Each structure stands twice: as C-alpha cells, then as structure tokens.
PDB file of C-alpha atoms in Angstrom:
ATOM      1  CA  MET A   6       0.000   0.000   0.000  1.00 71.00           C
ATOM      2  CA  GLN A   7       1.261   3.468  -0.743  1.00 87.00           C
ATOM      3  CA  VAL A   8       1.951   5.841   2.110  1.00 92.00           C
ATOM      4  CA  THR A   9      -0.359   8.433   0.587  1.00 92.00           C
ATOM      5  CA  GLU A  10      -3.307   6.011   0.561  1.00 94.00           C
ATOM      6  CA  ALA A  11      -2.782   5.062   4.215  1.00 95.00           C
ATOM      7  CA  LEU A  12      -2.393   8.689   5.325  1.00 96.00           C
ATOM      8  CA  ASP A  13      -5.458   9.766   3.336  1.00 96.00           C
ATOM      9  CA  ALA A  14      -7.396   7.035   5.155  1.00 96.00           C
ATOM     10  CA  MET A  15      -6.101   8.203   8.545  1.00 97.00           C
ATOM     11  CA  ALA A  16      -7.064  11.815   7.773  1.00 97.00           C
ATOM     12  CA  ALA A  17     -10.552  10.721   6.684  1.00 96.00           C
ATOM     13  CA  LEU A  18     -11.020   8.678   9.869  1.00 97.00           C
ATOM     14  CA  ILE A  19      -9.909  11.530  12.122  1.00 97.00           C
ATOM     15  CA  ARG A  20     -12.270  13.940  10.316  1.00 97.00           C
ATOM     16  CA  ALA A  21     -15.127  11.436  10.632  1.00 96.00           C
ATOM     17  CA  SER A  22     -14.432  11.173  14.374  1.00 97.00           C
ATOM     18  CA  GLU A  23     -15.887  14.685  14.707  1.00 96.00           C
ATOM     19  CA  HIS A  24     -14.058  15.187  18.000  1.00 97.00           C
ATOM     20  CA  PRO A  25     -15.146  18.559  19.438  1.00 96.00           C
ATOM     21  CA  ASP A  26     -11.554  19.518  20.387  1.00 96.00           C
ATOM     22  CA  ILE A  27     -10.282  19.048  16.813  1.00 97.00           C
ATOM     23  CA  THR A  28     -10.627  22.142  14.629  1.00 96.00           C
ATOM     24  CA  ASP A  29      -8.758  21.006  11.506  1.00 97.00           C
ATOM     25  CA  VAL A  30      -7.207  17.916   9.928  1.00 98.00           C
ATOM     26  CA  THR A  31      -4.821  18.349   6.996  1.00 97.00           C
ATOM     27  CA  ARG A  32      -2.488  16.203   4.932  1.00 97.00           C
ATOM     28  CA  TYR A  33       1.015  17.481   4.317  1.00 95.00           C
ATOM     29  CA  GLY A  34       4.199  16.455   2.541  1.00 92.00           C
ATOM     30  CA  THR A  35       4.824  15.200  -0.953  1.00 85.00           C
ATOM     31  CA  ASP A  36       6.855  12.035  -0.392  1.00 85.00           C
ATOM     32  CA  THR A  37       5.128   8.825  -1.424  1.00 86.00           C
ATOM     33  CA  ARG A  38       7.502   6.742   0.714  1.00 88.00           C
ATOM     34  CA  PRO A  39       8.427   7.051   4.392  1.00 90.00           C
ATOM     35  CA  GLY A  40      11.122   9.579   5.240  1.00 79.00           C
ATOM     36  CA  GLY A  41      12.602  11.713   2.503  1.00 80.00           C
ATOM     37  CA  GLN A  42      12.907  15.452   1.982  1.00 84.00           C
ATOM     38  CA  SER A  43       9.192  16.174   2.412  1.00 85.00           C
ATOM     39  CA  PRO A  44       7.833  13.535   4.817  1.00 88.00           C
ATOM     40  CA  SER A  45       4.117  12.927   4.448  1.00 95.00           C
ATOM     41  CA  GLY A  46       1.743  13.056   7.362  1.00 97.00           C
ATOM     42  CA  VAL A  47      -1.528  14.126   8.911  1.00 98.00           C
ATOM     43  CA  LYS A  48      -1.682  17.269  11.033  1.00 98.00           C
ATOM     44  CA  VAL A  49      -4.406  17.634  13.645  1.00 98.00           C
ATOM     45  CA  ILE A  50      -5.112  21.124  15.054  1.00 97.00           C
ATOM     46  CA  TYR A  51      -6.892  21.550  18.393  1.00 96.00           C
ATOM     47  CA  GLN A  52      -8.978  24.327  19.976  1.00 94.00           C
ATOM     48  CA  SER A  53      -5.891  25.618  21.827  1.00 94.00           C
ATOM     49  CA  GLY A  54      -3.948  26.004  18.567  1.00 95.00           C
ATOM     50  CA  SER A  55      -1.704  23.068  19.465  1.00 96.00           C
ATOM     51  CA  ALA A  56      -1.038  20.465  16.812  1.00 97.00           C
ATOM     52  CA  ALA A  57      -0.170  16.786  16.721  1.00 97.00           C
ATOM     53  CA  MET A  58       1.125  14.972  13.669  1.00 97.00           C
ATOM     54  CA  LEU A  59       1.147  11.383  12.462  1.00 97.00           C
ATOM     55  CA  TRP A  60       3.847  11.006   9.831  1.00 96.00           C
ATOM     56  CA  ALA A  61       5.300   8.162   7.806  1.00 96.00           C
ATOM     57  CA  ALA A  62       8.687   7.087   9.156  1.00 95.00           C
ATOM     58  CA  ASP A  63      11.234   4.669   7.764  1.00 93.00           C
ATOM     59  CA  ALA A  64      10.920   1.205   9.275  1.00 93.00           C
ATOM     60  CA  PRO A  65      13.459   0.916  12.094  1.00 92.00           C
ATOM     61  CA  ARG A  66      15.827  -2.039  12.313  1.00 92.00           C
ATOM     62  CA  PRO A  67      15.303  -4.111  14.291  1.00 91.00           C
ATOM     63  CA  ALA A  68      11.535  -3.751  14.363  1.00 91.00           C
ATOM     64  CA  PRO A  69      10.463  -2.174  17.663  1.00 93.00           C
ATOM     65  CA  ALA A  70       8.534  -4.182  20.217  1.00 93.00           C
ATOM     66  CA  PRO A  71       4.840  -3.511  20.795  1.00 96.00           C
ATOM     67  CA  VAL A  72       4.221  -1.148  23.706  1.00 95.00           C
ATOM     68  CA  PRO A  73       0.979  -1.060  25.698  1.00 95.00           C
ATOM     69  CA  LEU A  74      -1.061   2.112  25.737  1.00 95.00           C
ATOM     70  CA  PRO A  75      -1.483   3.989  29.024  1.00 93.00           C
ATOM     71  CA  ALA A  76      -4.406   2.876  31.180  1.00 94.00           C
ATOM     72  CA  GLU A  77      -6.119   6.262  30.708  1.00 94.00           C
ATOM     73  CA  MET A  78      -6.206   8.834  27.931  1.00 94.00           C
ATOM     74  CA  PRO A  79      -3.286  11.253  28.443  1.00 95.00           C
ATOM     75  CA  PRO A  80      -4.274  14.866  29.203  1.00 94.00           C
ATOM     76  CA  PRO A  81      -4.455  17.415  26.354  1.00 94.00           C
ATOM     77  CA  ALA A  82      -1.052  18.825  27.345  1.00 92.00           C
ATOM     78  CA  GLN A  83       0.462  15.516  26.158  1.00 95.00           C
ATOM     79  CA  ARG A  84      -0.733  15.929  22.572  1.00 95.00           C
ATOM     80  CA  ALA A  85       1.552  13.352  20.941  1.00 96.00           C
ATOM     81  CA  ALA A  86       0.657  10.536  23.359  1.00 96.00           C
ATOM     82  CA  ARG A  87      -2.986  11.612  23.273  1.00 97.00           C
ATOM     83  CA  LEU A  88      -3.182  11.493  19.445  1.00 98.00           C
ATOM     84  CA  LEU A  89      -1.527   8.079  19.368  1.00 97.00           C
ATOM     85  CA  MET A  90      -3.994   6.636  21.875  1.00 97.00           C
ATOM     86  CA  PHE A  91      -6.934   8.362  20.146  1.00 98.00           C
ATOM     87  CA  THR A  92      -5.818   6.910  16.794  1.00 98.00           C
ATOM     88  CA  VAL A  93      -5.571   3.368  18.165  1.00 98.00           C
ATOM     89  CA  GLN A  94      -9.033   3.675  19.743  1.00 97.00           C
ATOM     90  CA  LEU A  95     -10.399   5.100  16.483  1.00 97.00           C
ATOM     91  CA  LEU A  96      -8.942   2.228  14.459  1.00 98.00           C
ATOM     92  CA  ASP A  97     -10.326  -0.288  16.980  1.00 97.00           C
ATOM     93  CA  VAL A  98     -13.817   1.136  16.437  1.00 97.00           C
ATOM     94  CA  ALA A  99     -13.591   1.808  12.687  1.00 97.00           C
ATOM     95  CA  ARG A 100     -11.759  -1.368  11.665  1.00 96.00           C
ATOM     96  CA  PRO A 101     -10.975  -0.030   8.174  1.00 96.00           C
ATOM     97  CA  PRO A 102     -10.721  -2.878   5.652  1.00 96.00           C
ATOM     98  CA  ILE A 103      -7.511  -1.482   4.125  1.00 95.00           C
ATOM     99  CA  PHE A 104      -5.608  -2.329   7.335  1.00 97.00           C
ATOM    100  CA  ARG A 105      -5.143  -5.841   8.767  1.00 97.00           C
ATOM    101  CA  SER A 106      -3.821  -4.769  12.147  1.00 97.00           C
ATOM    102  CA  TRP A 107      -2.292  -1.905  14.141  1.00 98.00           C
ATOM    103  CA  GLU A 108      -0.374  -1.667  17.348  1.00 97.00           C
ATOM    104  CA  PRO A 109       1.483   0.998  19.288  1.00 98.00           C
ATOM    105  CA  CYS A 110       5.216   0.477  19.465  1.00 97.00           C
ATOM    106  CA  GLY A 111       8.418   2.099  20.620  1.00 95.00           C
ATOM    107  CA  PHE A 112      10.855   3.747  18.252  1.00 93.00           C
ATOM    108  CA  PRO A 113      14.663   3.839  18.516  1.00 91.00           C
ATOM    109  CA  ASP A 114      16.100   6.937  20.201  1.00 90.00           C
ATOM    110  CA  VAL A 115      12.660   8.451  20.896  1.00 92.00           C
ATOM    111  CA  HIS A 116      11.834   9.260  24.530  1.00 90.00           C
ATOM    112  CA  LEU A 117       8.041   8.980  24.113  1.00 90.00           C
ATOM    113  CA  THR A 118       6.657   5.488  24.730  1.00 92.00           C
ATOM    114  CA  PRO A 119       4.765   4.430  22.706  1.00 95.00           C
ATOM    115  CA  ALA A 120       6.084   6.712  19.963  1.00 96.00           C
ATOM    116  CA  ALA A 121       4.649   5.158  16.827  1.00 97.00           C
ATOM    117  CA  LEU A 122       1.892   3.095  15.353  1.00 97.00           C
ATOM    118  CA  ARG A 123       2.797  -0.002  13.338  1.00 97.00           C
ATOM    119  CA  ILE A 124       0.124  -0.697  10.738  1.00 97.00           C
ATOM    120  CA  THR A 125      -0.036  -3.883   8.712  1.00 97.00           C
ATOM    121  CA  CYS A 126      -1.902  -3.086   5.523  1.00 95.00           C
ATOM    122  CA  GLN A 127      -4.254  -5.445   3.705  1.00 95.00           C
ATOM    123  CA  ASP A 128      -1.583  -6.118   1.059  1.00 95.00           C
ATOM    124  CA  GLY A 129       0.852  -7.266   3.784  1.00 95.00           C
ATOM    125  CA  SER A 130       3.035  -4.154   3.753  1.00 94.00           C
ATOM    126  CA  THR A 131       3.955  -2.493   7.046  1.00 95.00           C
ATOM    127  CA  LEU A 132       3.795   1.221   7.708  1.00 95.00           C
ATOM    128  CA  TYR A 133       5.154   3.085  10.727  1.00 96.00           C
ATOM    129  CA  LEU A 134       3.428   6.312  11.717  1.00 97.00           C
ATOM    130  CA  ARG A 135       5.434   8.396  14.189  1.00 96.00           C
ATOM    131  CA  VAL A 136       3.663  10.886  16.382  1.00 97.00           C
ATOM    132  CA  THR A 137       4.944  14.351  17.302  1.00 96.00           C
ATOM    133  CA  ALA A 138       3.343  17.515  18.629  1.00 95.00           C
ATOM    134  CA  ALA A 139       3.717  21.288  18.710  1.00 92.00           C
ATOM    135  CA  THR A 140       2.246  23.592  21.323  1.00 88.00           C
ATOM    136  CA  GLY A 141      -0.066  26.413  20.371  1.00 85.00           C
ATOM    137  CA  PRO A 142      -0.288  30.058  21.430  1.00 83.00           C
ATOM    138  CA  THR A 143      -2.502  29.257  24.404  1.00 84.00           C
ATOM    139  CA  GLY A 144      -1.843  26.514  26.898  1.00 84.00           C
ATOM    140  CA  ASP A 145      -3.614  23.211  26.619  1.00 90.00           C
ATOM    141  CA  PRO A 146      -6.108  22.325  29.327  1.00 89.00           C
ATOM    142  CA  THR A 147      -4.839  20.077  32.095  1.00 89.00           C
ATOM    143  CA  GLU A 148      -8.007  17.995  32.008  1.00 91.00           C
ATOM    144  CA  ASP A 149      -9.993  16.551  29.127  1.00 92.00           C
ATOM    145  CA  PRO A 150     -12.541  19.185  28.055  1.00 91.00           C
ATOM    146  CA  HIS A 151     -14.708  16.468  26.460  1.00 94.00           C
ATOM    147  CA  PRO A 152     -14.588  13.433  28.788  1.00 93.00           C
ATOM    148  CA  ASP A 153     -17.912  12.053  27.509  1.00 94.00           C
ATOM    149  CA  TYR A 154     -16.903  12.018  23.826  1.00 96.00           C
ATOM    150  CA  ARG A 155     -17.897   8.900  21.883  1.00 95.00           C
ATOM    151  CA  PHE A 156     -17.016   7.959  18.299  1.00 96.00           C
ATOM    152  CA  PRO A 157     -19.906   8.607  15.897  1.00 95.00           C
ATOM    153  CA  GLU A 158     -21.320   5.855  13.690  1.00 92.00           C
ATOM    154  CA  GLY A 159     -19.774   7.452  10.590  1.00 92.00           C
ATOM    155  CA  VAL A 160     -16.343   6.041  11.488  1.00 94.00           C
ATOM    156  CA  ARG A 161     -17.684   2.499  11.178  1.00 93.00           C
ATOM    157  CA  THR A 162     -18.445   2.777   7.451  1.00 91.00           C
ATOM    158  CA  TRP A 163     -15.885   2.592   4.682  1.00 91.00           C
ATOM    159  CA  PRO A 164     -15.016   5.086   3.526  1.00 90.00           C
ATOM    160  CA  PRO A 165     -15.778   6.919   6.767  1.00 91.00           C
ATOM    161  CA  VAL A 166     -18.588   9.471   6.768  1.00 87.00           C
ATOM    162  CA  VAL A 167     -18.702  12.868   8.418  1.00 86.00           C
ATOM    163  CA  SER A 168     -22.244  13.648   9.533  1.00 79.00           C
ATOM    164  CA  ALA A 169     -24.004  16.314   7.509  1.00 58.00           C
ATOM    165  CA  GLN A 170     -24.054  19.717   9.147  1.00 55.00           C
ATOM    166  CA  SER A 171     -27.352  21.539   9.233  1.00 43.00           C
ATOM    167  CA  ALA A 172     -27.706  24.342   6.694  1.00 45.00           C
ATOM    168  CA  VAL A 173     -30.084  26.117   9.047  1.00 46.00           C
ATOM    169  CA  PRO A 174     -28.342  28.218  11.712  1.00 49.00           C
ATOM    170  CA  GLU A 175     -29.400  27.375  15.236  1.00 46.00           C
TER     171      GLU A 175
END
C-alpha cells in the first residue's frame, strides 16, 4: 500500500471522528515513501492552537517491540501521546478494511513510549506512523474538556462518513 493512501485514510477517519476539540485535519508532505525530503503526514489542530502529527517514518531495524497504551487517555497537554492513543481507539472502532492490524510500538532513540503506530496493511506491507506535537499560542487544558466524547457511527463505514451539518443556523 502506498503511504499516501494510508495517510489519506487516517485523515478521513480523524475527520469522521468529529471530536469537538479538533478544529482542523490536513495532509502534508509530498513524499510517497516514508522519510525523505518532504515527509508525508496528517496534522491535527486543536482548539488551543496546538497540533499533533502522524507522519510516515522509515521502518526501524530491528523492528520495535509492541508497547501497551497507558491505562487512561493522556491529558491534552500531552498531545503526541494523546493522538496516538486516540488513533488506536479510532482504528479499533472503525476497523478499516484497508488495514489488517495496528499496534502501538516504541521507536529507537525516541523518549516517548509508545512513539509510533505499526500498521499492517491489507496487502501485507507495514507502515510506521510516528507521532509528534507542537504547542499552540494558548496553553492546553490540564483535564480533558470532552470526557464524555464517543465515536460517531460514521467512522464504522468505509469510507468513513462525516455527519451532515445543518444548513439552518441554530
């Protein structure tokens, strides 16, 4: 599977999640393979202006071991860890047919654990998505501003569906 196809799918799933803290989801980079001069990824922008990115990384050697997720969702101030856990939960609910499996894993010389998502695609290829974050102009909340959030049904269809917004102002 091409990196661009997998990242397009991830962007579509995150958009379809309709999480109230997410204000924008964009694709970036021009590389069609992991790494390179213009690494490809998905950028997620939050209400605070902070961002977290999932980007295609070269497969490390040796392959990193699976790493369990934290017991609870990390707070918004830990955007990278939070996006990784959110993405795993989203994939667990959506179960997109283009991916066989996914698991969080470590990554060599990266202090964050887990630091990446290993995805086995339907064609048998493996893709590593690293996670990084950037803080915004305002601080992130220390507690989850949307603790009761649940994934909408639109993430369970393929391709995922964002619910239609009303054309009538409320």
